[in-house]
PDB file of C-alpha atoms in Angstrom:
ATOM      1  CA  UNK V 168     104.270 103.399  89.187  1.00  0.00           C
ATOM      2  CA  UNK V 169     102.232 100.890  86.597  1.00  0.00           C
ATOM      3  CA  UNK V 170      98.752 101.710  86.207  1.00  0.00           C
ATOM      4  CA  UNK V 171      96.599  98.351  86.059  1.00  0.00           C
ATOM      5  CA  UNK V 172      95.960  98.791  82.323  1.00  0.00           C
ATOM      6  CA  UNK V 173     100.093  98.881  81.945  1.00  0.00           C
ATOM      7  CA  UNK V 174     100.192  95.621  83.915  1.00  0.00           C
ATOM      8  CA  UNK V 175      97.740  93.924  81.956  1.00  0.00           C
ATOM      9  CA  UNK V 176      99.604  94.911  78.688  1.00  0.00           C
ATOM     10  CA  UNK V 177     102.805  94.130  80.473  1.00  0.00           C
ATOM     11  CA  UNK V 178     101.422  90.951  81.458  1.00  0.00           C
ATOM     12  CA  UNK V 179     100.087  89.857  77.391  1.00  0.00           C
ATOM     13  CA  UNK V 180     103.276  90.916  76.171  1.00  0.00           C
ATOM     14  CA  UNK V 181     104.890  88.564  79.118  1.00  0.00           C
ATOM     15  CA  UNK V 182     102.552  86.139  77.741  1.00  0.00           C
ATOM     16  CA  UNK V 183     103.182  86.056  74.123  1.00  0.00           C
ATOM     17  CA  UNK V 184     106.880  86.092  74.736  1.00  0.00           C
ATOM     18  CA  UNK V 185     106.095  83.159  76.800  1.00  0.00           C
ATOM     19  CA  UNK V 186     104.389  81.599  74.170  1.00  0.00           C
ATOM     20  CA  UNK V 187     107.179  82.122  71.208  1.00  0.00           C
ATOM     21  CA  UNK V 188     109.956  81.441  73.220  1.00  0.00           C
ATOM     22  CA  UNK V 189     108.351  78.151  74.350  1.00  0.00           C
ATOM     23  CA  UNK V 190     106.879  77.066  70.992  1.00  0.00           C
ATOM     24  CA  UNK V 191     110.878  77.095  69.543  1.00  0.00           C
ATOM     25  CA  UNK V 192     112.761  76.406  71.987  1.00  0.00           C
ATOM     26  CA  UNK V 193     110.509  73.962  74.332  1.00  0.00           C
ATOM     27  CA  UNK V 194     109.156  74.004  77.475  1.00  0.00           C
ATOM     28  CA  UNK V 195     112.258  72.565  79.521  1.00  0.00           C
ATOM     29  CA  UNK V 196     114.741  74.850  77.524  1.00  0.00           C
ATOM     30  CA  UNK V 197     113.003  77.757  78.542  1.00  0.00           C
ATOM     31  CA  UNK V 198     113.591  80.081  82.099  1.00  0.00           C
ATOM     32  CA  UNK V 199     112.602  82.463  83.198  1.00  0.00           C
ATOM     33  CA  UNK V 200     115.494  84.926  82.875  1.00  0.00           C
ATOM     34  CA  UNK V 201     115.369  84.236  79.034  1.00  0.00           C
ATOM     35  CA  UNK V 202     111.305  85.970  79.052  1.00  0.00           C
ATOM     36  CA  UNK V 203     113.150  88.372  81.020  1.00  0.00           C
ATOM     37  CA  UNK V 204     115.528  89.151  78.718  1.00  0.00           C
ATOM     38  CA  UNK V 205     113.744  88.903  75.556  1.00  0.00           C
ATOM     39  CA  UNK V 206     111.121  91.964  76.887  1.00  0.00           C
ATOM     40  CA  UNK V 207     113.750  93.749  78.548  1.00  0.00           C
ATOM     41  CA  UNK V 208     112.353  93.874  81.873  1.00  0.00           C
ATOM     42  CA  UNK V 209     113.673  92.704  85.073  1.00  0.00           C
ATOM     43  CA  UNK V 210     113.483  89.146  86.963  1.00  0.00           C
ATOM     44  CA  UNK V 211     111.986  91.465  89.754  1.00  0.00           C
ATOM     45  CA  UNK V 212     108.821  92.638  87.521  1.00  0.00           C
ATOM     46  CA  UNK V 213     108.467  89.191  85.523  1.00  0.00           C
ATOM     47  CA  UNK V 214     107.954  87.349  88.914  1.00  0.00           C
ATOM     48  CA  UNK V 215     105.573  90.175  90.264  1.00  0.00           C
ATOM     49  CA  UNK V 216     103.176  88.813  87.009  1.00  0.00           C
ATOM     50  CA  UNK V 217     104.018  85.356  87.425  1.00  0.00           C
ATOM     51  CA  UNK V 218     106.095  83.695  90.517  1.00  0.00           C
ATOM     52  CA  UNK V 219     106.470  80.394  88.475  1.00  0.00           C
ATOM     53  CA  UNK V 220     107.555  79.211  84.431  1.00  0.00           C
ATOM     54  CA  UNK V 221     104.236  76.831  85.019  1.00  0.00           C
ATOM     55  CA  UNK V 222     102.020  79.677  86.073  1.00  0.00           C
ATOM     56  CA  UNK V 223     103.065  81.340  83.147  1.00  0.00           C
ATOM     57  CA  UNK V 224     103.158  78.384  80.617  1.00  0.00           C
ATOM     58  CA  UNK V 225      99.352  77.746  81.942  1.00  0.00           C
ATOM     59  CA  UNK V 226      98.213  81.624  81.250  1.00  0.00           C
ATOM     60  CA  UNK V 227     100.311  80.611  77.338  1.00  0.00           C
ATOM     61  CA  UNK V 228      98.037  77.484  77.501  1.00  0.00           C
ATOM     62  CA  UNK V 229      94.611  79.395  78.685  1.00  0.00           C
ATOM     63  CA  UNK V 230      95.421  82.216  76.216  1.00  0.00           C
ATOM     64  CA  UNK V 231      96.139  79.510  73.375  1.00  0.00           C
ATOM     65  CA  UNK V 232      92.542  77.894  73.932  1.00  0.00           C
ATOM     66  CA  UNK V 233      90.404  80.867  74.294  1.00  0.00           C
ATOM     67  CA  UNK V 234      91.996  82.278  71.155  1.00  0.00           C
ATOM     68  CA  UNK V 235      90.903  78.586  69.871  1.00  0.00           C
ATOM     69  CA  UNK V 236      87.545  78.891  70.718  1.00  0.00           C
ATOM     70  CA  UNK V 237      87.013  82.054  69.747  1.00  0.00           C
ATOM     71  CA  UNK V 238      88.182  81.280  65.956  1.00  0.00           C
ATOM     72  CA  UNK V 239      85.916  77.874  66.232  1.00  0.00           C
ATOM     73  CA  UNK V 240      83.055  80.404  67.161  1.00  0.00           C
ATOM     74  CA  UNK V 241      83.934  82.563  64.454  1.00  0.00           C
ATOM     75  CA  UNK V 242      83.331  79.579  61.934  1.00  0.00           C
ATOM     76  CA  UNK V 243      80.271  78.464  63.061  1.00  0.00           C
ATOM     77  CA  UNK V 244      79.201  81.961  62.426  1.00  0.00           C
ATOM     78  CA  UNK V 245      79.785  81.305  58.711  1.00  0.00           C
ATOM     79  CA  UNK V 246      78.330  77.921  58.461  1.00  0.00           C
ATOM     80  CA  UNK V 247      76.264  75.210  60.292  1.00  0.00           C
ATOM     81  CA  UNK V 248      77.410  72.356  58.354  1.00  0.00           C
ATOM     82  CA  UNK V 249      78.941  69.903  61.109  1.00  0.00           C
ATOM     83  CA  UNK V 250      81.522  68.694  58.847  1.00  0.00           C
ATOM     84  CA  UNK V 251      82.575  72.014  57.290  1.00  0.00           C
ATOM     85  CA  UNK V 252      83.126  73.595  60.720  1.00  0.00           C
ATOM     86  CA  UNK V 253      85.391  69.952  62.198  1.00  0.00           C
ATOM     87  CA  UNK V 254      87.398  70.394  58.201  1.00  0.00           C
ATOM     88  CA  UNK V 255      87.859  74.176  59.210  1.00  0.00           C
ATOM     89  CA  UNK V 256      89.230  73.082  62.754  1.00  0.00           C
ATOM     90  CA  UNK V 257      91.492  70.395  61.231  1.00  0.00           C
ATOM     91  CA  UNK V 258      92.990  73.386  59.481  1.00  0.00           C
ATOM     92  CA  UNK V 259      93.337  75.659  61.933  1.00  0.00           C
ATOM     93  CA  UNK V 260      95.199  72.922  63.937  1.00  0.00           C
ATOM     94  CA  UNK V 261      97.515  71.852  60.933  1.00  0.00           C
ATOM     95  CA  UNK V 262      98.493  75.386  60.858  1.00  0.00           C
ATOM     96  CA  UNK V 263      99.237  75.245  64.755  1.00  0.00           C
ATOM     97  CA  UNK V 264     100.976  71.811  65.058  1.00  0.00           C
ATOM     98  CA  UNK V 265     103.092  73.535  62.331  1.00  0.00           C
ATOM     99  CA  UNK V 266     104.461  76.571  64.286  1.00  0.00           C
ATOM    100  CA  UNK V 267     105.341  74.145  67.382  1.00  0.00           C
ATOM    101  CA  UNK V 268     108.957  72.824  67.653  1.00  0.00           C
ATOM    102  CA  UNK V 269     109.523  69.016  68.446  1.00  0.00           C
ATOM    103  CA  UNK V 270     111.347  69.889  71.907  1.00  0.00           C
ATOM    104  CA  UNK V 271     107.809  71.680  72.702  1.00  0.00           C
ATOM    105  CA  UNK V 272     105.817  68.617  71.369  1.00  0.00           C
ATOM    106  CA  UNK V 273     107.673  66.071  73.144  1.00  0.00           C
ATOM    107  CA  UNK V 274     107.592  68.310  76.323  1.00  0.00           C
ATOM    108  CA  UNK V 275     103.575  68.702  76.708  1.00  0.00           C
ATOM    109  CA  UNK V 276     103.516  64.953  78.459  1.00  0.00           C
ATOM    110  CA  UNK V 277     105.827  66.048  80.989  1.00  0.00           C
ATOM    111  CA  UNK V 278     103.691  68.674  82.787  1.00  0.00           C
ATOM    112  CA  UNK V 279     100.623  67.327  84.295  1.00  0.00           C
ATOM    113  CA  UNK V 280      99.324  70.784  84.877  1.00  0.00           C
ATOM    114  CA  UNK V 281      99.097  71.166  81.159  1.00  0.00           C
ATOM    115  CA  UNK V 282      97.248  67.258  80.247  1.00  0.00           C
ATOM    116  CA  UNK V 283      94.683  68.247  83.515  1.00  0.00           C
ATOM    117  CA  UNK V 284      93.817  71.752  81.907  1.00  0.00           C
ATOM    118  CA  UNK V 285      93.120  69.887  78.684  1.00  0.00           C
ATOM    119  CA  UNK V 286      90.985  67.414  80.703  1.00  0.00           C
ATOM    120  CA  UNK V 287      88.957  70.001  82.053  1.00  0.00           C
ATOM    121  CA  UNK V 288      88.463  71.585  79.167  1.00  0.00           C
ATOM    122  CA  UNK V 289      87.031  68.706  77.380  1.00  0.00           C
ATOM    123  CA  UNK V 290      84.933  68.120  80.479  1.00  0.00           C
ATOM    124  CA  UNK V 291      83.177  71.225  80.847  1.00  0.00           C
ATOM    125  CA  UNK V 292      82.692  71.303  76.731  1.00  0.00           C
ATOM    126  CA  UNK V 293      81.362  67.370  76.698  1.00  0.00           C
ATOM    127  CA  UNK V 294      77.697  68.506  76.153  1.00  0.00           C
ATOM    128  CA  UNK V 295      78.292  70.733  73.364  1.00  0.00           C
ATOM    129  CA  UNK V 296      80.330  67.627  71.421  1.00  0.00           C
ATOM    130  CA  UNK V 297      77.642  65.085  71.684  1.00  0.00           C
ATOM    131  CA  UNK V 298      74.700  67.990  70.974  1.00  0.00           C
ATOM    132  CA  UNK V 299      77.209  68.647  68.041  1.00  0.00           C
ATOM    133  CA  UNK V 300      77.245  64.926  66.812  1.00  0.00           C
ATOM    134  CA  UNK V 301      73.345  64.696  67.003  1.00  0.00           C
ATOM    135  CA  UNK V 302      72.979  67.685  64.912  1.00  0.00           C
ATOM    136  CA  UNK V 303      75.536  66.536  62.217  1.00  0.00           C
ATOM    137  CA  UNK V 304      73.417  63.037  62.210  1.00  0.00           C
ATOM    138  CA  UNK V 305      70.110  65.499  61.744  1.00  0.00           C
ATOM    139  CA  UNK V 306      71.954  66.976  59.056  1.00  0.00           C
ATOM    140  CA  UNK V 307      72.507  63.505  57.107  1.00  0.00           C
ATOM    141  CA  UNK V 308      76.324  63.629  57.518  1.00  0.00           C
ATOM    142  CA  UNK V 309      76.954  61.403  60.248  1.00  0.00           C
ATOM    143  CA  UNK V 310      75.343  57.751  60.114  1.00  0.00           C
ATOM    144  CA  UNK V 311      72.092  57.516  62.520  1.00  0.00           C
ATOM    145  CA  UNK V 312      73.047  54.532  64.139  1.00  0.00           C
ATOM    146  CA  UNK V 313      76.386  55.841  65.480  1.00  0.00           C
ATOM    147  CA  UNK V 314      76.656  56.226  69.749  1.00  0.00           C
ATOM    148  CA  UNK V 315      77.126  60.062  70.105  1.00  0.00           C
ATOM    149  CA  UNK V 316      79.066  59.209  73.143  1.00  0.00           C
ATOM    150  CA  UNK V 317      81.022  56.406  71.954  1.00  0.00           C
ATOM    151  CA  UNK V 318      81.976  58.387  68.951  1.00  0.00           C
ATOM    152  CA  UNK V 319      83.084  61.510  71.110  1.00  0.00           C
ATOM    153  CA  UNK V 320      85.469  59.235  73.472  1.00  0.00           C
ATOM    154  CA  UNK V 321      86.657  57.643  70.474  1.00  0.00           C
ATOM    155  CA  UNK V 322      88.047  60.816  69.233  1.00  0.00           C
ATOM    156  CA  UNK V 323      89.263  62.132  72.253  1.00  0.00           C
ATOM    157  CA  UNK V 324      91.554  59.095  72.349  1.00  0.00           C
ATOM    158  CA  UNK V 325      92.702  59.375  69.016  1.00  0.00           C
ATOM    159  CA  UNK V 326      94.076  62.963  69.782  1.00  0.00           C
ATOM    160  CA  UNK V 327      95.057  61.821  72.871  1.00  0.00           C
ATOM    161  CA  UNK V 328      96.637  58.493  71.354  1.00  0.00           C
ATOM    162  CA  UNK V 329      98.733  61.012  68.798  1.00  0.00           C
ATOM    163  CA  UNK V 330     100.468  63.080  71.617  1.00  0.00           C
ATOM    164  CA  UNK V 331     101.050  59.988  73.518  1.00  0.00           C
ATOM    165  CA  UNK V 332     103.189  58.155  70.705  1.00  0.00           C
ATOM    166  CA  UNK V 333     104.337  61.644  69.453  1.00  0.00           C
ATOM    167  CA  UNK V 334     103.252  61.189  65.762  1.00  0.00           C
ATOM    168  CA  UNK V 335     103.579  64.770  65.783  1.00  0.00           C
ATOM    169  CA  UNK V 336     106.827  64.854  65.177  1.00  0.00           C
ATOM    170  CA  UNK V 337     107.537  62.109  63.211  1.00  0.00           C
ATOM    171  CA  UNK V 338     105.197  62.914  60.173  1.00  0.00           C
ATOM    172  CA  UNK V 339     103.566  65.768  58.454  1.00  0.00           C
ATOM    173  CA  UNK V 340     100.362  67.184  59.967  1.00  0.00           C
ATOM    174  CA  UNK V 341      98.216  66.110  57.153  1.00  0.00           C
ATOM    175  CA  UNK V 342      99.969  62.736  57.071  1.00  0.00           C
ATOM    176  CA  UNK V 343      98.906  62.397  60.828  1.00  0.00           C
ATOM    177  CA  UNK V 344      95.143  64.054  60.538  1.00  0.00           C
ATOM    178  CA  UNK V 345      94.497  62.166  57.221  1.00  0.00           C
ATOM    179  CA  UNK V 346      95.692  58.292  58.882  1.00  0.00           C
ATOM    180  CA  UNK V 347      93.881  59.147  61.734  1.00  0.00           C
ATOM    181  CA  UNK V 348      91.054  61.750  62.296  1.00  0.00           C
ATOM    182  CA  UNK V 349      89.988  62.479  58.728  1.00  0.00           C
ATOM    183  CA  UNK V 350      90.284  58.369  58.506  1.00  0.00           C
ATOM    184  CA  UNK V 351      87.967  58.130  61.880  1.00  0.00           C
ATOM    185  CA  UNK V 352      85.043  60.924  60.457  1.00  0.00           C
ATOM    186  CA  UNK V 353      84.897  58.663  57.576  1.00  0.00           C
ATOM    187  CA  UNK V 354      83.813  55.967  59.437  1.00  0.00           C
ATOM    188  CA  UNK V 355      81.123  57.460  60.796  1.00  0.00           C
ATOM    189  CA  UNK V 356      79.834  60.036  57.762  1.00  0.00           C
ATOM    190  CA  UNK V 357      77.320  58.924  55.073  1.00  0.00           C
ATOM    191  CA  UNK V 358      77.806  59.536  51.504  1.00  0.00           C
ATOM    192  CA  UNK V 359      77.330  63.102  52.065  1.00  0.00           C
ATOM    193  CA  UNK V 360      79.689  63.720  54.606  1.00  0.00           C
ATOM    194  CA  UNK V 361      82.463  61.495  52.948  1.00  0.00           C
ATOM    195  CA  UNK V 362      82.118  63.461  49.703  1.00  0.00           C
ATOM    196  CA  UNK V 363      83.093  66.506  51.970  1.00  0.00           C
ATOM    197  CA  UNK V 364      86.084  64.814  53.616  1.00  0.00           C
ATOM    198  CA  UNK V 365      87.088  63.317  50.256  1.00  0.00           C
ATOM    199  CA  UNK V 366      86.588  67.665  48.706  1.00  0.00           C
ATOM    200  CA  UNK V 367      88.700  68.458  51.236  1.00  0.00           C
ATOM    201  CA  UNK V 368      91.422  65.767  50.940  1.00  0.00           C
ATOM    202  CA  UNK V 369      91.793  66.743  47.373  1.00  0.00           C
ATOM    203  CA  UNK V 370      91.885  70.485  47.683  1.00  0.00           C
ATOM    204  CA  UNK V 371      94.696  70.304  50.586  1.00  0.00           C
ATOM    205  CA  UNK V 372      96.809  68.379  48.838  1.00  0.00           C
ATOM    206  CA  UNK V 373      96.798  70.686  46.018  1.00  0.00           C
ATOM    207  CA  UNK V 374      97.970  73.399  48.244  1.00  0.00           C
ATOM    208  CA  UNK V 375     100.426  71.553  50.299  1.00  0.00           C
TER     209      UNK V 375
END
């Protein structure tokens, strides 16, 4: 008989198999038999942790944010530099985007589940981005006329925009980021904070 500390483990390791096996192969490509399969365990146990693929693509997707946050939180223990901590995000999501198979991008419109999550998220995070906006204007990186609000929507459609038309998989990630976000921040940065973006242009293309 499993102990509840074996069916937590049991349930991560269902959880990052979910999340590989997803990531290559897609969301619609992927059953439940083949999580199954991959850990060795029966349909019977798998389904005792999870009774659906979306209840277990959503703990894949909660698992993927918090693990998000928690890096974001771990840069903004380094530095308080608005622009330095979005440039260290960029990267962190180049290096995602990067791991993700096109069947898996082009996949993520098709399950509301996953786009309402995302919504939520952003909703219950809202007053952190504009506070975060007015403190990279206090810092002299962001213009002071810009709407915090306006500016926050703004990007949220561009990211939004980019799944949508599924630039993902049609060019590189910096190609994307650099047309689109990295274009967007310059917009709205002073001197100061283009001469960060325009560092960090140069320095990732030497290491692409």
């Amino acid at each position: 008989m499993r102990t509840t500390n074996d069916k937590t483990l049991l349930r991560e390791r269902v959880i990052d198999a979910g999340q590989e096996l997803f990531h290559k192969n897609g969301i619609r490509a992927v059953t439940m038999d083949d999580v199954a399969h991959k850990l060795h365990i029966s349909k019977r146990t798998l389904y005792q942790l999870f009774d659906t693929k979306e209840s277990l693509l959503i703990a894949c997707q909660q698992k993927a944010m918090a693990e998000h946050q928690q890096q974001i939180r771990n840069i903004m223990a380094e530095t308080d530099n608005v622009i330095e901590i979005i440039l260290c995000d960029l990267q962190l999501n180049m290096k995602e985007i990067q791991k993700f198979s096109k069947e898996f991008l082009n996949d993520i419109p098709l399950y509301d589940k996953l786009r309402e999550n995302i919504r939520q998220h952003r909703k219950e995070n809202k007053a952190n981005a504009l506070e975060f906006i007015q403190r990279g204007i206090s810092q002299g990186l962001f213009r002071p006329e810009i709407n915090a609000e306006m500016v926050y929507e703004v990007g949220v459609g561009i990211t939004d925009l980019l799944v949508e038309k599924g630039y993902y998989n049609t060019v590189s990630p910096f190609e994307m980021l650099s047309s689109s976000t990295i274009a967007y921040l310059r917009g709205i940065s002073t001197e100061k904070g283009i001469e960060l973006l325009n560092n960090f242009v140069s320095k990732y293309k030497t290491t692409e």
